Short mmCIF file of C-alpha atoms in Angstrom, two decimals:
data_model
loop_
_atom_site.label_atom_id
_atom_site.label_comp_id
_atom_site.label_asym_id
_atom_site.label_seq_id
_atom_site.Cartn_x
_atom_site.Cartn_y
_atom_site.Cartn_z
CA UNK A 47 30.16 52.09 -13.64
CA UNK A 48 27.98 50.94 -16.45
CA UNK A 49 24.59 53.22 -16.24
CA UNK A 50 21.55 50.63 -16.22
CA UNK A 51 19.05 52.58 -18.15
CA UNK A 52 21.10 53.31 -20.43
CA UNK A 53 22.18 50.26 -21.48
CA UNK A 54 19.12 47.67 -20.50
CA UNK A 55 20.06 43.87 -20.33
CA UNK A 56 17.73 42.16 -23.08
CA UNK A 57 15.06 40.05 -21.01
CA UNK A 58 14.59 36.57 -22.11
CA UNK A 59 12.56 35.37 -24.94
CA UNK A 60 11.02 32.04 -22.73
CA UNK A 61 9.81 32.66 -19.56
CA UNK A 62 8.81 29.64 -17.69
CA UNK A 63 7.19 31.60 -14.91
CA UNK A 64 4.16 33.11 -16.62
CA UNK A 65 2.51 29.98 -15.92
CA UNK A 66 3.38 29.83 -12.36
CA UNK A 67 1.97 33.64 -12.27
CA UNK A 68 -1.35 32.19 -10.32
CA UNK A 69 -3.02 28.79 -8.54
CA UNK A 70 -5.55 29.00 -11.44
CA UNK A 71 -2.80 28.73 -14.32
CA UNK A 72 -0.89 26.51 -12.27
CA UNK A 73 -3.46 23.98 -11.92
CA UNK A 74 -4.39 24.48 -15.27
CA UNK A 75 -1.21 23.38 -16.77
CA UNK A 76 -0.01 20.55 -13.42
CA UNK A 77 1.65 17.38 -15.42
CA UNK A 78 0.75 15.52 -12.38
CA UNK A 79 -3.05 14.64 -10.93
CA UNK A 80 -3.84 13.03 -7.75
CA UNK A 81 -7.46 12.33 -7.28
CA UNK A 82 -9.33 10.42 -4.61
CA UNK A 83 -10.05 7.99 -6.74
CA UNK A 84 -6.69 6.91 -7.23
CA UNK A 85 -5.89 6.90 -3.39
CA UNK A 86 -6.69 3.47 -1.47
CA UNK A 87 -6.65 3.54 2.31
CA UNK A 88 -4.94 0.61 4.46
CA UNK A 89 -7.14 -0.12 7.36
CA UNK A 90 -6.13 -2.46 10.45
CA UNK A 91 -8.89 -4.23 12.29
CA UNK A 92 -7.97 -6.38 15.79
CA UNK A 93 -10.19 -9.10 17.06
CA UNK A 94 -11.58 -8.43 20.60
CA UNK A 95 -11.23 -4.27 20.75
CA UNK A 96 -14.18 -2.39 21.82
CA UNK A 97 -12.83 0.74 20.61
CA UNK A 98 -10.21 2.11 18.62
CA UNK A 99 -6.65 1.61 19.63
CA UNK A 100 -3.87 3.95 19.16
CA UNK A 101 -0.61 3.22 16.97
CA UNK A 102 1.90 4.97 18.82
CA UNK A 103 4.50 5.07 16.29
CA UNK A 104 2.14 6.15 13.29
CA UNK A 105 0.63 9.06 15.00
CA UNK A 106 -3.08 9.72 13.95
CA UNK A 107 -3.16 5.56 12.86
CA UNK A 108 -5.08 2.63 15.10
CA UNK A 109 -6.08 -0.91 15.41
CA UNK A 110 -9.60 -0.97 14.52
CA UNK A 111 -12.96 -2.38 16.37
CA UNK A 112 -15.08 -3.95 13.97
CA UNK A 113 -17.32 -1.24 14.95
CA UNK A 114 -14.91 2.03 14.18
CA UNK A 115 -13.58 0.31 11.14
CA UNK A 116 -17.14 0.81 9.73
CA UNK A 117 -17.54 4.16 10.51
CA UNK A 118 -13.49 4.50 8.92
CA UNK A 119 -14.48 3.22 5.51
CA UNK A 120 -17.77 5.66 5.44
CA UNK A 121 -15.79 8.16 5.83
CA UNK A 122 -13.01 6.75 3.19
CA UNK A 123 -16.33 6.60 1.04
CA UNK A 124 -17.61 9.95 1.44
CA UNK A 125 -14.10 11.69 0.76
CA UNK A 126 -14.43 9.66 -3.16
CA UNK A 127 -11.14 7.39 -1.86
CA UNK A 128 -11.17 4.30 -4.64
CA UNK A 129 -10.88 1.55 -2.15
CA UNK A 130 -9.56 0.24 0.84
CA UNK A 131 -6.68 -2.62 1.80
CA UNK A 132 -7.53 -4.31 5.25
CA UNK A 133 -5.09 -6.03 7.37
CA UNK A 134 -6.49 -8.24 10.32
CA UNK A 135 -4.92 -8.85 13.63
CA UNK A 136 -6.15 -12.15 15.74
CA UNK A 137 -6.01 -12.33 19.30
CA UNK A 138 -4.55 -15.78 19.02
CA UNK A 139 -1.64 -16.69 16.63
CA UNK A 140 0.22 -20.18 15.69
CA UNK A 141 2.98 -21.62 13.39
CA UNK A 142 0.63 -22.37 10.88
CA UNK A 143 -1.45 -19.12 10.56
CA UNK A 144 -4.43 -20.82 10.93
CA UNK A 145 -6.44 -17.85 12.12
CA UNK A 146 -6.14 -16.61 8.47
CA UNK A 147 -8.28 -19.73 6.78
CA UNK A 148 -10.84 -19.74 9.68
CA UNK A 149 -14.39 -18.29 8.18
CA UNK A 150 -15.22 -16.40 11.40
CA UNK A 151 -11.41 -15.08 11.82
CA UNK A 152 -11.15 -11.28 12.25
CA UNK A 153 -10.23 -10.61 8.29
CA UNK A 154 -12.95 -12.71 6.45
CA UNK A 155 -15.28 -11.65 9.21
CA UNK A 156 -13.99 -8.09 8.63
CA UNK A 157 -14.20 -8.11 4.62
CA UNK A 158 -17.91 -9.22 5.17
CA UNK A 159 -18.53 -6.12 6.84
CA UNK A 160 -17.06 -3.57 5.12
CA UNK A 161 -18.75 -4.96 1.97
CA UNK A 162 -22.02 -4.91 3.53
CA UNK A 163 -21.16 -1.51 4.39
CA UNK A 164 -20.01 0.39 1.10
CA UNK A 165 -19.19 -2.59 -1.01
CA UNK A 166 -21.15 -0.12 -3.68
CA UNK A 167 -18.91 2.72 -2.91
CA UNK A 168 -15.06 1.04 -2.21
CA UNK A 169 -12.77 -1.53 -4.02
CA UNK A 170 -12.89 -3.46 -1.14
CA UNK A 171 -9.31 -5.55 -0.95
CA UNK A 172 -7.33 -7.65 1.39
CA UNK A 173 -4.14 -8.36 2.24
CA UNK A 174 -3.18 -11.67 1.26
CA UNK A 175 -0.17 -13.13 3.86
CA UNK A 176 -0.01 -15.28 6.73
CA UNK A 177 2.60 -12.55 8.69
CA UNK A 178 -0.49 -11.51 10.99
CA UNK A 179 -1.43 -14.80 11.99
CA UNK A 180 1.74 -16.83 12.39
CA UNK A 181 3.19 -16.74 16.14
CA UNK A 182 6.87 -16.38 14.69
CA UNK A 183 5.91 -13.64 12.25
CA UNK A 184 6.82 -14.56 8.80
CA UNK A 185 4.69 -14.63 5.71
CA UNK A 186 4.99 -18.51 5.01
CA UNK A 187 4.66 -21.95 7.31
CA UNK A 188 8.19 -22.93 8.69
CA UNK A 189 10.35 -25.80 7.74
CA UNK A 190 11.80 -27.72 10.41
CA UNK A 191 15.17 -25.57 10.30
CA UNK A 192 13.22 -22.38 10.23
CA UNK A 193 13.13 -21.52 6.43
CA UNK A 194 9.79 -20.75 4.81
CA UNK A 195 8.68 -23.06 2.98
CA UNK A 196 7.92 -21.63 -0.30
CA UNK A 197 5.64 -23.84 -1.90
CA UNK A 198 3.66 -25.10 1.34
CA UNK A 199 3.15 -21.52 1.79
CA UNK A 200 1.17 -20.98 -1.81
CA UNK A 201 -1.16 -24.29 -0.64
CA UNK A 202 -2.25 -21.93 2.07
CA UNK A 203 -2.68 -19.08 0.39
CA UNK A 204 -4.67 -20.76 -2.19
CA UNK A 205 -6.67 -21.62 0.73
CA UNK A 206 -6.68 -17.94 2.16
CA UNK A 207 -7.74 -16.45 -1.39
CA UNK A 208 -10.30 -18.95 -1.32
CA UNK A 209 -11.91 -17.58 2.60
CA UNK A 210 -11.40 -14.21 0.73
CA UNK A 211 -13.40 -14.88 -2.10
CA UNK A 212 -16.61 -16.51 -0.01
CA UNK A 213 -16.44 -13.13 2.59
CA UNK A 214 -17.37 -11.17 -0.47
CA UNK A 215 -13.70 -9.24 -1.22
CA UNK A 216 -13.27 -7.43 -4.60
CA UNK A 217 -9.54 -7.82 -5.12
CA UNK A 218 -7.05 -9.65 -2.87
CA UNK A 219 -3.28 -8.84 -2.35
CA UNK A 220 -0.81 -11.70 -2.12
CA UNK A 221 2.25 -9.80 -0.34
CA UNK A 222 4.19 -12.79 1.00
CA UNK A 223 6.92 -12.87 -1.75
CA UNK A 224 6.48 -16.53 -2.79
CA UNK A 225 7.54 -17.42 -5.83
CA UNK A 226 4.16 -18.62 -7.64
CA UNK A 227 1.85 -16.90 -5.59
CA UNK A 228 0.05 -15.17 -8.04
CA UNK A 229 -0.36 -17.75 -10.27
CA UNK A 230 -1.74 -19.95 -7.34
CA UNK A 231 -4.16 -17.69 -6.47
CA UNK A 232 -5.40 -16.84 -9.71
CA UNK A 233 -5.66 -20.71 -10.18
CA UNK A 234 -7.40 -21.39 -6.88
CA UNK A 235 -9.68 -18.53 -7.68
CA UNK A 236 -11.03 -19.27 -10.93
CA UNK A 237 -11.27 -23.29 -10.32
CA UNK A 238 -13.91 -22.21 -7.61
CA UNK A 239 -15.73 -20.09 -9.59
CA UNK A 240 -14.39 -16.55 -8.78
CA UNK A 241 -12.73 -15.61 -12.49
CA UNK A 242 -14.13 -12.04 -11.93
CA UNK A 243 -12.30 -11.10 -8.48
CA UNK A 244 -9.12 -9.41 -9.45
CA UNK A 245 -5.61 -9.60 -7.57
CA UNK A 246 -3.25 -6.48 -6.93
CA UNK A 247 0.21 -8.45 -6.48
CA UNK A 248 2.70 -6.95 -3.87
CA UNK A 249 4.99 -7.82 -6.86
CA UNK A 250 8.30 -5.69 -5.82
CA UNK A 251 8.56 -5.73 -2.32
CA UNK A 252 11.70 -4.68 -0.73
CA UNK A 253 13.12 -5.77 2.33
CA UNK A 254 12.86 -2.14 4.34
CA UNK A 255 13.81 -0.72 7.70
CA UNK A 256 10.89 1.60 6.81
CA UNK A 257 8.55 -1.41 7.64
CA UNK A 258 9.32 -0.39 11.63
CA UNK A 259 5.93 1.38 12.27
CA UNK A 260 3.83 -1.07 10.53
CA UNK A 261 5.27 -4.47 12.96
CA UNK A 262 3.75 -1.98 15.76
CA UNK A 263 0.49 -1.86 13.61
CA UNK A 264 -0.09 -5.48 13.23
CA UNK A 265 1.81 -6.37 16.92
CA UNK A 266 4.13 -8.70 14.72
CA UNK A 267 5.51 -11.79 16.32
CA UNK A 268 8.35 -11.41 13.65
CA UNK A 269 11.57 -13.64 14.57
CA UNK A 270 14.79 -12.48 12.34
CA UNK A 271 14.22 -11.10 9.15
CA UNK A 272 12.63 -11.36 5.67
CA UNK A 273 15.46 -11.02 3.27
CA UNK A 274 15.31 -14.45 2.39
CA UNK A 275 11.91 -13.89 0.31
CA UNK A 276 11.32 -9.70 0.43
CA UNK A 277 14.03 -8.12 -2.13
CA UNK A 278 17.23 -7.05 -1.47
CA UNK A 279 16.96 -2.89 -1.57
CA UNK A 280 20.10 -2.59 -4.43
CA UNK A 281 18.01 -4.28 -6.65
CA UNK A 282 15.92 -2.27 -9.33
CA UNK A 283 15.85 -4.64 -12.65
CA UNK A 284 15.06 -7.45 -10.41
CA UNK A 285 11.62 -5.37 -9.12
CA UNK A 286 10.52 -5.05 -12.82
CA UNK A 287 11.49 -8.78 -13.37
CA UNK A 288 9.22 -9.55 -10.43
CA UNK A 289 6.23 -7.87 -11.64
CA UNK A 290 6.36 -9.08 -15.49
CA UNK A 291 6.30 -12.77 -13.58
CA UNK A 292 3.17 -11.42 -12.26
CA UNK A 293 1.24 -10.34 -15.18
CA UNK A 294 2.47 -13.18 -17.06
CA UNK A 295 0.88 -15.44 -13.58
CA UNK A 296 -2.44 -13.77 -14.12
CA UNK A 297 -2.03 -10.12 -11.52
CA UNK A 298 -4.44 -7.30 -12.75
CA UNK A 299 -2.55 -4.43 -10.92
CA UNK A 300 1.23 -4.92 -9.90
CA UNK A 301 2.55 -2.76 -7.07
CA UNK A 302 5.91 -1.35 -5.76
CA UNK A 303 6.56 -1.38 -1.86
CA UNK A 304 7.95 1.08 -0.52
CA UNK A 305 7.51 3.76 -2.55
CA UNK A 306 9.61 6.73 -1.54
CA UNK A 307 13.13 5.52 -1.27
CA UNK A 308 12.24 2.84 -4.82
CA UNK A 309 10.62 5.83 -7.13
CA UNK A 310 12.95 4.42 -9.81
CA UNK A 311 11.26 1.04 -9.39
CA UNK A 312 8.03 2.50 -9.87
CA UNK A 313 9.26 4.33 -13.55
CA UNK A 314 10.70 1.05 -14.21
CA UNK A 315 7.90 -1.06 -13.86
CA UNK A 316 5.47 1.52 -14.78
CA UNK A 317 7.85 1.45 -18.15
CA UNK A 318 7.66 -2.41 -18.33
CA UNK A 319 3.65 -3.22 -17.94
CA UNK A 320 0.40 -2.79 -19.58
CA UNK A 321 -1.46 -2.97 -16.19
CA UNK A 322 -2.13 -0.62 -13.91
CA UNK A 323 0.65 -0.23 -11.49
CA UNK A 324 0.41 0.38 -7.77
CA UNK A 325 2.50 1.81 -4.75
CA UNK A 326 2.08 1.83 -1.30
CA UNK A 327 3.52 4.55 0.61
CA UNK A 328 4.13 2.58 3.84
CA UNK A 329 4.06 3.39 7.50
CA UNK A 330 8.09 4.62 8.01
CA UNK A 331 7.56 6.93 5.05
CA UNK A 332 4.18 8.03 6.86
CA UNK A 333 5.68 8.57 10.17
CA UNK A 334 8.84 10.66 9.30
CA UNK A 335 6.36 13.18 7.29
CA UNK A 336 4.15 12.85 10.84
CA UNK A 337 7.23 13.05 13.22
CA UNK A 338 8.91 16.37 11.67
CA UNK A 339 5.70 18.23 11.34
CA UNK A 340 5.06 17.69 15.13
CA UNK A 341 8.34 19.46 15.76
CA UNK A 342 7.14 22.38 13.21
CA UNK A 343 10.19 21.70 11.20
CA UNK A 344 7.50 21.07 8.28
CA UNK A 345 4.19 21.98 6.69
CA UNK A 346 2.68 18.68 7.10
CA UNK A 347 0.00 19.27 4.60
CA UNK A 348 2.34 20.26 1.62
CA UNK A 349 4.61 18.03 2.63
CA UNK A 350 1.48 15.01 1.98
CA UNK A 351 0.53 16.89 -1.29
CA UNK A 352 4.24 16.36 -2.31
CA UNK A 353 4.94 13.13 -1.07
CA UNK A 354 1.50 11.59 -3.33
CA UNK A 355 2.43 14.15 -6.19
CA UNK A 356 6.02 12.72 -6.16
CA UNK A 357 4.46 9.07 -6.01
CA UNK A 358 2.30 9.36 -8.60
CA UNK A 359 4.67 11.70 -11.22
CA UNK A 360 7.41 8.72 -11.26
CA UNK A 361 4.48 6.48 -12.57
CA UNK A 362 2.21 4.98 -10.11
CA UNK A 363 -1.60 4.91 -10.88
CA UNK A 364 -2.47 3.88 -7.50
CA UNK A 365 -1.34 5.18 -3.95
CA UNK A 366 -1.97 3.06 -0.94
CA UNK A 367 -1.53 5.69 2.08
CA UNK A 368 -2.43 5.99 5.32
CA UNK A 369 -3.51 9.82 4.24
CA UNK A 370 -6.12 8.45 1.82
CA UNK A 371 -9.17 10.06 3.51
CA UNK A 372 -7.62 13.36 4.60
CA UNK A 373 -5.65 13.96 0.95
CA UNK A 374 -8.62 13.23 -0.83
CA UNK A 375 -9.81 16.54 0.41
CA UNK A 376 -6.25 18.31 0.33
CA UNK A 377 -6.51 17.43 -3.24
CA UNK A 378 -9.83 18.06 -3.95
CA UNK A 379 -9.72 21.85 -2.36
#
């Protein structure tokens, strides 16, 4: 047999690994940054709870009181998180979503007091949709056959921006999939005076089984499915021509939904724009990362740091997730 020391195998010329060699170097040379900053936490607030209310399948997740939803954005503050997306739930729903227009309903009511709160310290933003408020679940009024009616729909949500804009929001979030939408809003918004509030536009939003958790979240009335308006999952070109529609309708930040299982929308789009781009790294994606580190099959906090990492290295400058407040420290340590 060949004698080793004799005859030593030339070591390579590169070597990768020096700069893995310690944390210090490592950080020092990371291609990928996630700061607070760039982390916005969605928040769900239900008319008529005293106290918090668990979301069973979203582990560590609840239904707000207007009470605890303060104390949930001071503590998004403190961390350095960049903003926060609310989501109201009303204790009464009907076909038309009317809840969602109503000045003292539990989202304008709840946008007033979170910008009262740390309006100095948060983007404070709102989901835009009627899904919440309609008794058969969908993000648009009904037609008599039980379509949604696409361009009824925007007339509302011109309406909703509008109760938006007068409960003091920063930025609001049209999600419904409408065709228009944006371009109604931003309409509706500057013809009343409000040229300076901005809109993040759910612009490729994919019609995902990994939605499950969140119906729990806002106890959806949801009849059917979306797939008539959301996008079918195979599609990838289509998500980027969704969101240049947007920026050409007036959207200042576009954003992919989901994130984890439509990375390669987010490079595409990311690619396509010259606005910031967005992606929210929903509740299924959340509560698979929750569910196996429960069993101990995974570190749960590396697993998080990868997840946002992953998110934000295929080209996302924003991160919606539920994690906001607790990564903001994993990253920040």
């Amino acid at each position: 047999m060949p004698d080793d020391a004799a005859h030593p195998v030339a070591g390579p010329l590169v070597r990768p690994r020096r700069l893995r060699r310690t944390p210090v170097l490592r950080r020092m040379v990371a291609e990928t940054v996630v700061a607070p900053e760039q982390l916005i936490l969605p928040v769900f607030v239900r008319e008529g709870l005293t106290e918090p209310k668990p979301i069973s399948s979203m582990p560590g997740v609840v239904q707000h009181s207007r009470d605890s939803l303060l104390r949930a954005v001071h503590e998004a503050a403190e961390a350095g998180v960049g903003g926060v997306m609310l989501f109201g739930i009303p204790e009464h729903k009907d076909a038309e979503g009317s809840g969602a227009l109503d000045p003292n309903g539990i989202l304008n009511l709840a946008i007033t007091d979170v910008v009262g709160e740390v309006g100095d310290a948060l983007t404070v933003m709102s989901d835009l949709c009627l899904d919440e408020f309609t008794d058969h679940g969908h993000c648009g009024v009904l037609t008599s056959d039980g379509r949604v009616d696409n361009d009824r729909t925007l007339a509302v949500y011109a309406q909703m921006a509008l109760a938006h804009a007068d409960a003091g929001v920063d930025m609001v979030g049209p999600s419904g999939m409408m065709d228009g939408q944006v371009r109604v809003v931003r309409d509706a918004l500057d013809a009343d005076g409000h040229t300076d509030l901005g809109i993040l536009a759910y612009s490729a939003k994919y019609a995902s089984a990994f939605f499950g958790p969140f119906r729990e979240a806002v106890d959806s009335s949801l009849q059917g499915d979306r797939r008539t308006y959301q996008q079918d999952p195979a599609n990838g070109r289509e998500g980027v021509r969704e969101a240049l529609l947007d920026v050409e309708q007036g959207a200042d930040i576009v954003m992919v939904k989901p994130a984890l299982a439509y990375l390669d929308v987010i490079r595409r789009v990311r690619d396509a724009v010259d606005v910031p781009v967005a992606a929210y790294n929903i509740s299924g994606e959340y509560a698979m990362v929750e569910a196996a580190a429960a069993h101990g099959w995974i570190d749960r906090e590396q697993a998080i740091v990868e997840t946002l990492a992953s998110i934000r290295r295929s080209g996302a400058d924003i991160v919606l997730t539920y994690w906001a407040t607790e990564a903001a420290g994993l990253f920040r340590g």
